[in-house]
XYZ file of C-alpha atoms in Angstrom:
654
model
C -22.390 -20.128 -37.425
C -19.217 -21.870 -36.274
C -19.412 -25.462 -35.100
C -19.032 -26.016 -31.386
C -16.191 -28.103 -29.998
C -17.214 -31.194 -28.065
C -15.212 -31.411 -24.827
C -15.869 -32.627 -21.270
C -16.989 -30.134 -18.649
C -14.056 -28.548 -16.836
C -11.719 -28.786 -19.825
C -13.129 -25.901 -21.885
C -10.750 -23.126 -22.857
C -11.841 -19.654 -21.815
C -10.876 -16.077 -22.686
C -11.283 -15.248 -18.979
C -7.828 -15.702 -17.483
C -6.781 -15.620 -13.837
C -4.854 -12.420 -14.565
C -8.039 -10.899 -15.933
C -9.855 -11.824 -12.733
C -7.069 -10.322 -10.630
C -6.842 -7.136 -12.626
C -10.508 -6.906 -13.585
C -10.581 -3.157 -13.461
C -11.045 -1.578 -10.078
C -13.218 -1.980 -6.998
C -15.632 0.953 -7.016
C -17.318 2.066 -3.809
C -18.514 4.897 -1.581
C -19.807 7.520 -4.046
C -20.449 10.997 -2.637
C -22.308 13.858 -4.325
C -21.695 17.518 -3.419
C -22.465 20.606 -5.516
C -22.656 18.472 -8.639
C -19.198 16.944 -8.138
C -19.044 13.178 -7.622
C -16.407 11.491 -5.468
C -15.724 7.774 -5.120
C -13.109 5.215 -4.092
C -11.185 2.945 -6.455
C -9.425 -0.157 -5.136
C -6.684 -0.987 -7.627
C -5.251 -4.502 -7.549
C -2.637 -3.470 -10.112
C -1.302 -0.987 -7.531
C -0.955 -3.549 -4.778
C -4.554 -3.096 -3.651
C -4.183 0.651 -3.013
C -7.422 2.611 -2.670
C -7.524 5.999 -4.391
C -10.042 8.805 -3.918
C -11.332 10.146 -7.241
C -13.317 13.302 -8.031
C -15.354 14.019 -11.137
C -16.208 17.654 -11.732
C -19.648 18.677 -13.040
C -18.042 19.275 -16.451
C -16.758 15.676 -16.566
C -13.082 16.280 -15.689
C -11.934 13.385 -13.511
C -8.759 13.021 -11.458
C -7.302 11.374 -8.376
C -7.582 13.510 -5.259
C -4.754 11.810 -3.366
C -1.103 11.301 -4.399
C 0.123 7.935 -5.658
C 1.542 6.900 -2.280
C -1.678 7.613 -0.346
C -3.990 4.653 0.402
C -7.482 5.756 1.484
C -8.271 2.936 3.861
C -8.951 2.587 7.561
C -8.419 -0.450 9.768
C -11.079 0.330 12.385
C -12.893 -2.954 13.120
C -10.197 -4.426 10.807
C -12.799 -4.424 8.009
C -12.702 -0.639 7.662
C -15.076 1.430 5.539
C -16.001 5.065 6.074
C -12.444 6.069 5.181
C -13.331 9.506 3.821
C -15.896 12.281 3.927
C -16.340 15.546 2.035
C -17.274 19.041 3.188
C -17.231 22.189 1.032
C -14.922 20.627 -1.519
C -12.413 19.452 1.093
C -11.817 15.746 1.699
C -10.944 14.169 5.031
C -9.271 10.786 4.595
C -7.707 8.027 6.617
C -4.328 6.865 5.281
C -3.694 3.131 5.562
C 0.048 3.497 6.078
C -0.159 5.354 9.407
C -3.944 5.394 10.077
C -3.844 9.148 10.666
C -6.635 11.428 9.492
C -5.698 13.925 6.742
C -7.333 17.036 5.303
C -7.013 17.495 1.562
C -7.758 20.916 0.086
C -8.266 21.220 -3.666
C -4.910 21.109 -5.425
C -2.931 20.676 -2.198
C -1.022 17.826 -0.587
C -2.669 15.937 2.292
C -2.196 17.572 5.697
C -2.369 15.364 8.824
C -4.801 16.610 11.468
C -4.371 13.822 14.049
C -1.238 12.914 16.042
C 1.388 10.495 14.773
C 0.957 7.472 17.060
C 3.478 4.601 16.695
C 2.436 1.285 15.149
C -0.871 2.599 13.776
C -2.443 2.312 17.223
C -4.946 5.170 16.714
C -7.374 4.692 13.832
C -10.223 6.840 12.494
C -13.387 6.117 10.513
C -16.943 7.085 9.646
C -16.662 10.818 10.310
C -18.637 13.869 9.310
C -17.693 17.558 9.409
C -19.796 20.159 11.181
C -21.628 22.677 8.948
C -19.191 25.441 9.905
C -16.263 23.228 8.849
C -14.487 23.408 12.215
C -14.741 19.831 13.517
C -14.557 16.300 12.172
C -16.653 14.018 14.431
C -16.200 10.294 13.999
C -15.018 6.977 15.399
C -11.575 6.495 16.881
C -10.208 3.067 17.761
C -7.276 3.035 20.205
C -5.010 -0.012 20.437
C -2.865 -0.545 23.519
C 0.763 -1.600 23.280
C -0.308 -5.051 24.477
C -2.090 -5.485 21.123
C -4.767 -7.590 22.812
C -8.279 -7.289 21.407
C -9.731 -6.869 24.889
C -7.610 -3.760 25.428
C -8.900 -1.921 22.342
C -11.034 1.158 23.069
C -13.641 2.558 20.665
C -15.127 6.028 21.094
C -16.472 9.081 19.307
C -14.050 11.985 19.045
C -14.053 15.565 17.798
C -11.013 16.552 15.729
C -10.316 20.210 14.772
C -10.126 20.240 10.989
C -7.104 22.533 11.099
C -5.212 20.065 13.297
C -4.717 22.725 15.976
C -5.331 20.401 18.908
C -5.580 16.713 19.697
C -8.826 14.756 19.297
C -11.241 15.100 22.186
C -13.508 12.273 23.351
C -17.184 13.208 23.093
C -18.730 9.767 23.738
C -17.224 6.693 25.349
C -17.955 3.748 27.579
C -19.606 1.487 25.023
C -17.728 -1.258 23.217
C -18.557 0.127 19.766
C -19.820 3.261 18.053
C -20.788 4.018 14.479
C -22.759 6.356 12.222
C -22.183 9.690 13.989
C -24.361 11.970 11.873
C -24.709 15.746 12.337
C -28.077 17.437 11.798
C -28.308 19.997 8.972
C -28.282 22.898 11.462
C -25.285 21.468 13.349
C -27.192 21.421 16.647
C -27.655 17.668 17.118
C -25.777 14.405 16.662
C -27.228 10.955 16.016
C -25.133 7.825 16.514
C -25.281 4.063 17.072
C -23.687 2.178 19.973
C -23.582 -1.429 21.145
C -21.743 -3.767 23.486
C -20.212 -7.206 23.320
C -21.211 -9.995 22.909
C -23.551 -8.579 20.257
C -22.847 -7.766 16.660
C -24.632 -4.678 15.278
C -27.082 -6.856 13.316
C -27.997 -8.691 16.536
C -28.936 -5.388 18.089
C -27.668 -1.875 18.692
C -29.000 1.412 20.053
C -29.795 4.671 18.305
C -29.086 7.813 20.317
C -29.329 11.531 19.682
C -27.705 14.352 21.628
C -27.393 18.102 21.599
C -24.118 19.113 19.964
C -22.196 22.155 21.206
C -19.866 24.212 19.015
C -16.830 22.624 20.695
C -18.158 19.103 20.053
C -19.500 18.391 23.546
C -22.662 16.299 23.803
C -25.553 16.816 26.225
C -29.081 15.495 26.681
C -28.159 12.092 25.227
C -31.414 10.283 24.432
C -32.058 6.674 23.452
C -34.573 6.549 20.582
C -34.595 3.024 19.183
C -32.856 -0.352 19.185
C -31.597 -2.668 21.890
C -28.509 -4.834 22.236
C -29.359 -8.361 21.119
C -32.985 -7.500 20.349
C -33.421 -4.817 17.679
C -30.946 -3.759 15.034
C -30.863 -0.222 13.653
C -29.232 0.625 10.331
C -28.020 3.951 8.891
C -29.568 6.820 10.839
C -29.755 9.892 8.596
C -31.135 13.394 9.109
C -33.733 14.474 6.571
C -33.455 17.932 4.966
C -36.115 19.271 7.356
C -34.397 17.907 10.496
C -36.268 14.648 10.966
C -34.458 11.341 11.528
C -34.808 8.267 9.298
C -33.308 4.796 9.806
C -34.012 1.119 9.185
C -35.104 -1.131 12.062
C -35.712 -4.883 12.054
C -38.236 -4.871 14.893
C -40.910 -6.044 12.410
C -38.753 -9.015 11.404
C -37.410 -7.127 8.371
C -35.127 -4.096 8.138
C -37.756 -1.520 7.145
C -37.518 2.259 7.058
C -38.843 4.241 10.013
C -38.778 7.888 10.997
C -38.805 10.041 14.117
C -40.358 13.459 13.955
C -41.291 15.613 16.941
C -40.532 12.709 19.254
C -42.873 10.267 17.505
C -41.541 7.063 15.914
C -43.467 5.785 12.887
C -42.929 3.175 10.159
C -42.435 4.801 6.767
C -42.955 1.729 4.613
C -43.690 -1.888 5.581
C -42.392 -4.647 3.346
C -41.075 -8.217 3.511
C -37.779 -7.014 2.077
C -34.523 -5.806 3.615
C -33.777 -2.072 3.511
C -30.857 -2.541 5.911
C -27.717 -4.654 5.820
C -25.191 -6.226 8.197
C -22.739 -3.489 9.231
C -19.482 -5.239 8.425
C -17.974 -1.979 7.226
C -18.536 1.657 8.086
C -20.151 4.200 5.823
C -22.471 1.999 3.771
C -25.738 3.670 2.736
C -28.820 1.995 1.293
C -30.941 5.148 1.096
C -30.493 8.867 0.458
C -32.627 11.984 0.454
C -33.591 14.032 -2.552
C -33.912 17.795 -2.205
C -37.687 17.583 -1.693
C -37.404 15.050 1.150
C -38.251 11.943 -0.854
C -36.022 8.932 -0.244
C -34.234 6.891 -2.901
C -33.613 3.453 -1.444
C -32.130 0.128 -2.410
C -33.421 -3.069 -0.846
C -32.952 -6.834 -1.045
C -35.810 -8.864 -2.491
C -35.488 -12.595 -3.268
C -31.736 -12.457 -3.801
C -31.586 -9.294 -5.933
C -31.425 -5.549 -5.241
C -34.337 -3.338 -6.202
C -34.476 0.452 -6.183
C -37.360 2.771 -5.439
C -38.388 6.295 -4.496
C -40.280 6.532 -1.210
C -42.629 9.367 -0.243
C -42.292 9.507 3.587
C -45.649 11.219 4.082
C -47.692 8.515 2.323
C -45.418 5.457 2.498
C -45.832 5.003 -1.248
C -42.829 3.393 -2.962
C -42.395 3.995 -6.689
C -40.019 1.636 -8.547
C -36.842 3.213 -9.907
C -35.273 1.461 -12.887
C -31.545 2.141 -12.988
C -30.691 -0.877 -15.137
C -28.820 -2.507 -12.239
C -30.023 -5.028 -9.691
C -27.244 -5.837 -7.248
C -24.474 -4.239 -5.232
C -21.607 -5.670 -3.205
C -21.987 -3.058 -0.509
C -24.829 -0.536 -0.478
C -23.855 2.993 -1.521
C -26.245 5.714 -2.623
C -25.999 9.492 -2.222
C -28.529 12.146 -3.171
C -28.609 15.859 -4.014
C -31.494 17.794 -5.570
C -33.155 15.471 -8.092
C -30.043 13.329 -8.581
C -28.563 10.299 -6.872
C -25.291 8.479 -7.424
C -25.217 4.721 -6.916
C -22.478 2.071 -6.984
C -24.108 -1.093 -8.314
C -24.061 -3.680 -11.085
C -25.922 -6.732 -12.349
C -25.090 -10.324 -13.317
C -23.974 -9.091 -16.753
C -22.865 -5.554 -15.877
C -19.725 -5.045 -13.761
C -20.075 -2.589 -10.886
C -20.245 1.017 -12.011
C -20.874 4.455 -10.607
C -24.046 5.904 -12.126
C -25.782 9.242 -11.717
C -29.563 9.039 -11.950
C -31.940 11.931 -12.575
C -34.994 10.759 -10.669
C -37.296 13.205 -12.469
C -36.370 12.199 -16.024
C -35.166 8.638 -15.404
C -31.884 9.371 -17.202
C -28.983 7.175 -16.083
C -25.420 8.336 -16.760
C -22.487 5.995 -16.252
C -19.589 7.881 -14.664
C -17.111 5.057 -14.106
C -17.000 1.355 -14.921
C -15.082 -1.111 -12.804
C -13.919 -2.837 -15.997
C -14.140 -2.157 -19.712
C -13.713 -5.687 -21.067
C -16.736 -7.091 -22.851
C -17.228 -10.792 -23.548
C -18.945 -12.648 -26.349
C -22.672 -13.244 -26.120
C -23.354 -16.479 -24.322
C -20.094 -16.561 -22.364
C -21.580 -15.119 -19.192
C -23.578 -17.414 -16.928
C -26.702 -15.688 -15.575
C -27.520 -16.683 -11.985
C -30.911 -18.152 -11.184
C -32.283 -17.797 -7.658
C -33.225 -21.254 -6.367
C -35.022 -22.454 -3.247
C -34.219 -25.940 -2.051
C -35.373 -28.191 0.809
C -33.145 -28.540 3.826
C -33.257 -29.986 7.340
C -36.358 -29.622 9.504
C -38.706 -29.221 6.556
C -37.283 -25.757 5.904
C -36.323 -24.057 2.668
C -32.955 -22.402 2.002
C -31.788 -20.176 -0.846
C -28.944 -19.970 -3.363
C -27.854 -18.536 -6.700
C -27.118 -21.163 -9.352
C -24.793 -20.563 -12.308
C -24.831 -23.143 -15.101
C -21.742 -23.722 -17.279
C -21.691 -21.280 -20.211
C -19.366 -21.017 -23.189
C -20.665 -20.561 -26.757
C -17.619 -22.359 -28.193
C -18.216 -25.683 -26.459
C -20.682 -28.447 -25.847
C -20.317 -31.686 -23.902
C -20.952 -35.328 -24.678
C -24.543 -36.424 -24.180
C -25.403 -37.529 -20.670
C -22.528 -35.779 -18.877
C -23.334 -33.630 -15.842
C -20.866 -30.890 -14.877
C -18.650 -30.687 -11.812
C -20.231 -28.382 -9.262
C -18.450 -25.832 -7.078
C -20.417 -25.048 -3.920
C -19.502 -21.574 -2.690
C -19.970 -20.827 0.997
C -19.872 -17.089 1.656
C -18.086 -15.477 4.583
C -19.477 -13.691 7.561
C -21.226 -16.002 8.214
C -23.759 -13.152 8.485
C -23.418 -12.104 4.860
C -25.027 -13.199 1.618
C -24.487 -14.479 -1.888
C -24.353 -11.643 -4.370
C -25.501 -11.685 -8.019
C -23.346 -8.728 -9.059
C -21.176 -9.546 -12.061
C -18.279 -11.602 -10.779
C -15.544 -12.391 -13.254
C -14.207 -14.896 -10.705
C -17.377 -16.996 -10.966
C -17.345 -16.639 -14.754
C -13.769 -17.960 -14.714
C -15.252 -21.267 -13.579
C -18.499 -21.390 -15.536
C -16.746 -20.531 -18.813
C -14.516 -23.583 -18.261
C -17.456 -25.907 -17.803
C -18.019 -25.857 -14.056
C -21.411 -25.232 -12.499
C -21.416 -22.970 -9.440
C -23.929 -22.600 -6.639
C -23.490 -19.654 -4.263
C -25.388 -20.696 -1.149
C -27.378 -18.347 1.078
C -27.443 -20.800 3.963
C -29.511 -20.186 7.075
C -27.933 -17.218 8.814
C -27.540 -15.227 5.612
C -28.960 -11.742 5.249
C -31.572 -10.609 2.778
C -34.405 -12.843 3.983
C -35.475 -11.289 7.277
C -34.359 -11.595 10.898
C -35.824 -15.078 11.465
C -33.767 -16.492 8.590
C -30.698 -14.687 9.917
C -31.243 -16.229 13.334
C -31.365 -19.805 12.015
C -27.622 -19.888 12.589
C -27.823 -18.812 16.243
C -26.269 -21.634 18.232
C -25.986 -23.680 15.042
C -22.826 -22.462 13.293
C -21.089 -25.458 11.788
C -24.423 -27.267 11.550
C -27.002 -25.250 9.591
C -24.482 -23.727 7.178
C -22.984 -27.157 6.533
C -26.370 -28.827 6.066
C -27.549 -26.160 3.648
C -24.387 -26.366 1.531
C -24.697 -30.153 1.365
C -28.406 -29.985 0.563
C -27.843 -27.405 -2.182
C -25.406 -29.811 -3.839
C -27.760 -32.781 -3.439
C -30.674 -30.785 -4.822
C -28.733 -29.894 -7.968
C -27.604 -33.507 -8.379
C -31.238 -34.617 -8.155
C -32.118 -31.997 -10.771
C -29.495 -33.453 -13.116
C -27.451 -30.257 -12.999
C -24.373 -31.619 -11.191
C -22.230 -34.752 -11.197
C -22.477 -36.459 -7.769
C -18.882 -37.707 -8.089
C -17.460 -34.264 -8.858
C -18.821 -32.045 -6.114
C -16.391 -29.390 -4.859
C -16.670 -26.779 -2.114
C -14.862 -23.517 -1.461
C -15.146 -20.494 0.803
C -13.244 -17.798 2.638
C -13.148 -16.909 6.340
C -16.402 -18.251 7.828
C -17.008 -19.858 4.438
C -13.586 -21.443 4.783
C -14.703 -22.870 8.130
C -17.806 -24.356 6.492
C -15.561 -25.807 3.794
C -13.267 -27.474 6.336
C -16.327 -28.825 8.181
C -17.744 -30.227 4.939
C -14.489 -32.023 4.143
C -14.185 -33.348 7.706
C -17.714 -34.284 8.740
C -19.190 -35.442 5.396
C -18.136 -37.562 2.425
C -20.210 -35.593 -0.083
C -17.378 -33.653 -1.733
C -14.465 -34.821 -3.869
C -12.240 -31.893 -2.860
C -12.325 -28.372 -1.487
C -10.405 -25.140 -1.111
C -10.414 -23.052 2.059
C -9.298 -19.434 2.014
C -8.212 -18.250 5.481
C -10.707 -20.621 7.100
C -11.153 -21.484 10.767
C -10.172 -24.937 12.019
C -10.378 -24.482 15.797
C -13.288 -22.518 17.242
C -11.777 -22.604 20.723
C -9.080 -20.214 19.538
C -11.845 -17.684 18.958
C -13.672 -18.520 22.138
C -10.400 -17.784 23.905
C -10.143 -14.329 22.330
C -7.691 -15.060 19.501
C -9.266 -12.589 17.086
C -9.889 -8.866 16.733
C -12.236 -6.855 18.930
C -15.141 -6.475 16.492
C -15.686 -10.252 16.436
C -14.301 -10.919 19.896
C -17.515 -12.607 21.070
C -19.238 -13.228 17.748
C -19.346 -16.912 18.601
C -21.587 -16.130 21.611
C -24.640 -16.067 19.342
C -23.293 -18.475 16.729
C -22.344 -21.239 19.183
C -22.819 -20.217 22.812
C -20.959 -18.570 25.700
C -17.362 -19.646 26.236
C -16.030 -21.385 28.319
C -19.461 -22.556 29.532
C -20.048 -24.281 26.166
C -16.459 -25.431 25.642
C -17.588 -28.963 24.766
C -19.761 -27.587 21.979
C -16.855 -25.543 20.630
C -14.763 -28.717 20.486
C -17.567 -30.651 18.823
C -17.799 -28.015 16.067
C -14.016 -27.709 15.542
C -12.672 -29.861 12.701
C -9.208 -29.885 14.248
C -10.495 -32.262 16.935
C -11.703 -34.762 14.322
C -8.666 -35.184 12.123
C -9.217 -38.945 12.157
C -12.122 -38.253 9.791
C -10.016 -36.308 7.298
C -9.695 -38.101 3.984
C -10.824 -35.568 1.354
C -8.208 -33.550 -0.582
C -7.953 -29.951 0.600
C -6.258 -26.794 -0.677
C -5.426 -24.302 2.087
C -4.715 -20.633 1.243
C -3.692 -18.036 3.812
C -2.206 -14.566 4.233
C 0.669 -13.948 6.639
C -0.807 -10.701 7.987
C -4.349 -11.894 8.643
C -5.544 -10.484 11.973
C -9.068 -11.888 11.707
C -8.104 -15.520 11.092
C -4.406 -15.833 11.981
C -2.118 -18.216 10.023
C -2.082 -20.522 13.037
C -5.541 -21.733 12.006
C -4.254 -22.784 8.581
C -1.195 -24.436 10.062
C -3.336 -26.505 12.414
C -5.312 -28.091 9.609
C -2.299 -28.451 7.284
C -0.409 -30.324 9.990
C -3.349 -32.684 10.428
C -3.620 -33.292 6.673
C 0.075 -34.080 6.474
C -0.093 -36.480 9.414
C -3.146 -38.253 7.977
C -1.585 -38.616 4.534
C -4.431 -36.708 2.880
C -3.678 -35.043 -0.474
C -3.302 -31.322 0.139
C -1.470 -28.129 -0.754
C -0.736 -25.075 1.377
C -0.065 -21.617 -0.042
C 0.957 -18.829 2.338
C 0.967 -15.335 0.820
C 3.379 -12.827 2.297
C 1.896 -9.459 3.212
C -1.727 -10.448 2.608
C -4.421 -9.973 5.227
C -8.002 -11.174 5.489
C -8.757 -11.229 1.776
C -6.124 -11.070 -0.949
C -5.535 -7.666 -2.581
C -2.385 -8.087 -4.682
C -3.071 -8.979 -8.298
C -0.386 -11.641 -8.504
C -1.774 -13.419 -5.441
C -5.376 -13.253 -6.605
C -4.372 -14.776 -9.935
C -2.006 -17.301 -8.399
C -4.551 -18.590 -5.902
C -7.205 -18.998 -8.599
C -4.902 -20.958 -10.899
C -3.797 -23.071 -7.937
C -7.432 -23.885 -7.168
C -8.086 -24.925 -10.777
C -4.945 -27.080 -10.898
C -5.874 -28.672 -7.563
C -9.367 -29.634 -8.713
C -8.111 -30.873 -12.086
C -5.489 -33.148 -10.561
C -7.859 -34.552 -7.953
C -10.667 -35.145 -10.472
C -8.258 -36.459 -13.106
C -8.563 -34.093 -16.060
C -6.268 -31.640 -17.823
C -7.412 -28.002 -17.724
C -7.132 -25.961 -20.886
C -4.470 -23.300 -21.182
C -1.084 -22.847 -19.576
C -2.069 -23.402 -15.954
C 0.944 -23.936 -13.634
C 0.758 -27.381 -12.098
C 0.327 -27.130 -8.344
C 2.430 -29.395 -6.181
C 0.100 -31.560 -4.096
C 1.421 -33.450 -1.083
C 0.331 -37.106 -0.790
C -1.390 -37.195 -4.176
C -0.752 -40.423 -6.059
C -0.438 -39.908 -9.800
């Protein structure tokens, strides 16, 4: 056994490089199973973030379905999802370059079936094809030439799959639509709809309608859900024509069914079988051929799988060797399901599971690299006390590297990660980015602050009216809890986050003196910009529930906006931003950078050309990670191992 090297936390050398993080295989998502063939999407950072559609034949032959210049990605809601569907071996895909919908026949080039509209103003997502193959029915988002979020129109449209005529509106008048799902006999359509100021997890409505051969709808009927009151997730038709969905009316997203006009719970549980609908097309459950339901659900920070018998409500555990997924995707056929999932030690993979035998076959891995035993930090779910006598949740990763140990009595620097959304959650799926830090001697805590999903509606609603307060308190209290436990150095606490997590980061560095430094990725500095409509339509009034109505609560928006309290800025901050971000425009970054410069606070600002809300290019992912490490090292006064480019920091005294 080799002797370990004694070195301070943060200075350990690691085989996990920033380039490895950036090019850590591919992003696997959206598996689809039809006639034994499995389809899925691969996001490839090495190809500039392009998303390819892949098909694996029953005999194992695997190939890209789309040509090398085709990017299967939609910009509906800006976050996208639901960019393809399959019917009878044909794929229908949205192309990122022009946002048109294309039909792809086996062995043929993509054929556009929607009009060419300048400047990508018409976008398509979340469609399904009628059983006779004649119509694609899905969501269209129309952008006016004004490019104002308030002028965007969302609707359901029917598109002839041969492209013979223009799309025809079949449902309109609501602010948003999603999940148009066609019954097995083609006679009915189910769909979700909701209006501003609500987000779909605040509440939405489930409707069904009779569907004519031409795509017209009649006898539209509201079955479940209500704006701002009850959220419905993933309506799906069962093989025998019933309707199944998840509703949170019990306080948890649990599965329910409607059969012959009667609505009944299928299984009651203090676990989440539904998820926040940030993207289209996600699926947490799927039907087997005999009507049983394979479902994934969130339980105490991890994903569990089971097989539900709708008639009895009995849920049998299903061991697939995986316990987390970044976005829920499961598809069933016969006795098989395909799932995109991973675990803390297993990178995301596409697996095919035979529910009868329990056999699990790996079809595609997101990365092939394997690391030495002991290098990977395994997250531990922790509960910690927070304001008001409440308890909050997080995933804690201790430093891990079998080659190193530290001097006695030293506690590690701690990186507090604040997830985006803010209605999202920490995720225990293998994350080479987190291991980049823990293998260098940093501890990491990924905080599920109040407002996060996975713990029921009441926990989600802790953030209502309290954004910038509860999230901040919980991040601070997570750090203090770990300091009290002896697992973090109180003088080397760091915080980072993107989007809403970037906002929490800026708040933490403005309104508290707990942290030594922080890094904000496309974070918000001025909430009034959002209250005034300076964002995209999907989140146009998100702040209504998170803060309050604007302009009625303008004073509260100011009180929660760090940009109005620059006199309190004294903590070093790294600001990272993409030029093409439509969700959090670069103006937000420039506001805070200007304040840091004026206050003489140590800072650095990196603006990445061509990047949007989340970096996709490998060189930018790697560059931002190395910049973050260099920033922390210089502020905390240590030299990181390896050839890490030294970041230029304004106002930092050597």
